[in-house]
Amino acid sequence: MPEGDTIYRAARALQKAIGGKVVTGFDTGLAKLARVNDDAPLVGRTVEKVESRGKWCLISFSGDLILVTHMLMSGSWHLYRTGGVVVDGKGSDAGGGSDGGMGGCGVQYSGGRVSYGAVSGTK
């Protein structure tokens, strides 16, 4: 089970890899995430910051959007050297593979719990 220090290290690694980069692709197998992405697409948004809060990993995007993940018992984030970022739900709850412009980095999330919503206010 991932503990607080694991989530903290994952958030720091993600911040270093994708912080300040522009999302070039997004894909998910989760209907809830797909609906939100249809209304407020992630492609073209900048990853403003990645941080941990307790056992949660939060990825904040420009335009007041945030991807919130909880690793539960077996969730994990993976970084790949590619051409951009795509969040890919094939075989995982959400994540990112890629092609296109995030400084050669792809991101994929496996397992755990994922939600996505507005940053404004206190969620």
Tab-separated table of C-alpha atoms in Angstrom:
chain	number	residue	atom	x	y	z
A	1	MET	CA	0.000	0.000	0.000
A	2	PRO	CA	1.516	3.365	-1.014
A	3	GLU	CA	2.102	5.595	2.009
A	4	GLY	CA	2.527	9.369	2.252
A	5	ASP	CA	6.244	9.341	1.441
A	6	THR	CA	5.590	7.298	-1.729
A	7	ILE	CA	2.957	9.763	-2.944
A	8	TYR	CA	5.258	12.683	-2.088
A	9	ARG	CA	8.112	11.174	-4.133
A	10	ALA	CA	5.763	10.405	-7.038
A	11	ALA	CA	4.438	13.986	-7.032
A	12	ARG	CA	7.977	15.419	-6.979
A	13	ALA	CA	9.043	13.197	-9.883
A	14	LEU	CA	5.941	14.169	-11.881
A	15	GLN	CA	6.490	17.878	-11.124
A	16	LYS	CA	10.063	17.663	-12.348
A	17	ALA	CA	9.049	15.776	-15.511
A	18	ILE	CA	5.836	17.543	-16.582
A	19	GLY	CA	5.568	20.757	-14.527
A	20	GLY	CA	5.276	23.753	-16.857
A	21	LYS	CA	4.683	21.550	-19.922
A	22	VAL	CA	1.700	21.682	-22.283
A	23	VAL	CA	-0.578	18.629	-22.552
A	24	THR	CA	-0.574	17.327	-26.131
A	25	GLY	CA	-3.047	14.458	-25.759
A	26	PHE	CA	-5.530	12.956	-23.313
A	27	ASP	CA	-7.322	9.603	-23.292
A	28	THR	CA	-9.170	7.722	-20.575
A	29	GLY	CA	-11.313	4.642	-20.194
A	30	LEU	CA	-13.313	6.274	-17.388
A	31	ALA	CA	-16.634	7.712	-18.577
A	32	LYS	CA	-16.620	10.435	-15.877
A	33	LEU	CA	-13.196	11.692	-16.933
A	34	ALA	CA	-14.108	11.506	-20.607
A	35	ARG	CA	-17.224	13.658	-20.037
A	36	VAL	CA	-15.265	16.309	-18.136
A	37	ASN	CA	-12.571	16.284	-20.824
A	38	ASP	CA	-15.249	16.733	-23.518
A	39	ASP	CA	-16.513	19.854	-21.709
A	40	ALA	CA	-13.103	21.259	-20.701
A	41	PRO	CA	-10.353	19.573	-22.770
A	42	LEU	CA	-6.930	19.090	-21.200
A	43	VAL	CA	-5.077	19.246	-24.515
A	44	GLY	CA	-3.403	22.635	-24.799
A	45	ARG	CA	-3.448	23.284	-21.045
A	46	THR	CA	-0.241	23.742	-19.082
A	47	VAL	CA	0.612	21.533	-16.104
A	48	GLU	CA	0.957	24.259	-13.468
A	49	LYS	CA	2.042	22.038	-10.572
A	50	VAL	CA	1.996	18.531	-9.183
A	51	GLU	CA	1.748	18.106	-5.425
A	52	SER	CA	0.847	15.588	-2.761
A	53	ARG	CA	-1.696	16.146	-0.032
A	54	GLY	CA	-1.704	13.237	2.359
A	55	LYS	CA	-2.303	10.158	0.219
A	56	TRP	CA	-3.613	12.200	-2.733
A	57	CYS	CA	-1.619	13.323	-5.781
A	58	LEU	CA	-2.970	16.485	-7.427
A	59	ILE	CA	-2.016	17.648	-10.919
A	60	SER	CA	-3.124	21.251	-11.485
A	61	PHE	CA	-3.652	22.524	-15.025
A	62	SER	CA	-4.101	26.031	-16.394
A	63	GLY	CA	-7.738	27.101	-16.522
A	64	ASP	CA	-8.475	25.988	-12.948
A	65	LEU	CA	-8.641	22.230	-13.551
A	66	ILE	CA	-7.102	19.520	-11.410
A	67	LEU	CA	-6.620	15.765	-11.782
A	68	VAL	CA	-6.887	14.159	-8.348
A	69	THR	CA	-5.659	10.609	-7.750
A	70	HIS	CA	-5.546	8.331	-4.723
A	71	MET	CA	-3.330	5.258	-5.016
A	72	LEU	CA	-5.451	3.078	-2.708
A	73	MET	CA	-3.755	-0.347	-2.290
A	74	SER	CA	-1.922	-0.686	-5.595
A	75	GLY	CA	-2.063	2.541	-7.614
A	76	SER	CA	1.081	3.970	-9.187
A	77	TRP	CA	2.314	6.658	-11.564
A	78	HIS	CA	4.734	5.817	-14.380
A	79	LEU	CA	6.919	8.171	-16.437
A	80	TYR	CA	7.973	7.285	-19.977
A	81	ARG	CA	10.285	8.939	-22.471
A	82	THR	CA	8.076	9.753	-25.449
A	83	GLY	CA	7.107	12.797	-27.453
A	84	GLY	CA	4.297	14.266	-25.322
A	85	VAL	CA	1.524	13.386	-22.875
A	86	VAL	CA	-1.671	11.450	-23.356
A	87	VAL	CA	-3.680	10.193	-20.434
A	88	ASP	CA	-4.556	6.618	-21.349
A	89	GLY	CA	-7.080	4.395	-19.618
A	90	LYS	CA	-6.327	1.227	-21.586
A	91	GLY	CA	-5.533	-1.348	-18.936
A	92	SER	CA	-5.552	1.280	-16.199
A	93	ASP	CA	-7.932	3.691	-14.527
A	94	ALA	CA	-6.291	6.720	-16.116
A	95	GLY	CA	-2.848	7.652	-17.185
A	96	GLY	CA	-0.834	8.984	-20.014
A	97	GLY	CA	1.197	7.620	-22.809
A	98	SER	CA	1.965	10.007	-25.634
A	99	ASP	CA	3.275	11.800	-28.672
A	100	GLY	CA	3.922	15.395	-29.100
A	101	GLY	CA	5.525	18.058	-26.947
A	102	MET	CA	5.815	17.578	-23.213
A	103	GLY	CA	9.567	17.523	-23.379
A	104	GLY	CA	9.727	13.852	-24.328
A	105	CYS	CA	7.716	12.607	-21.353
A	106	GLY	CA	4.662	10.373	-21.176
A	107	VAL	CA	2.718	9.691	-17.987
A	108	GLN	CA	0.508	6.760	-17.063
A	109	TYR	CA	-1.548	6.132	-13.943
A	110	SER	CA	-2.541	2.607	-12.949
A	111	GLY	CA	-5.060	1.528	-10.328
A	112	GLY	CA	-6.257	3.554	-7.373
A	113	ARG	CA	-8.952	6.195	-7.575
A	114	VAL	CA	-9.162	9.124	-9.992
A	115	SER	CA	-11.349	12.206	-10.060
A	116	TYR	CA	-11.171	15.427	-11.982
A	117	GLY	CA	-12.758	18.805	-11.289
A	118	ALA	CA	-12.395	22.516	-10.784
A	119	VAL	CA	-9.525	23.819	-8.670
A	120	SER	CA	-11.438	26.873	-7.485
A	121	GLY	CA	-12.818	26.585	-3.981
A	122	THR	CA	-11.670	23.970	-1.501
A	123	LYS	CA	-12.133	20.449	-2.780
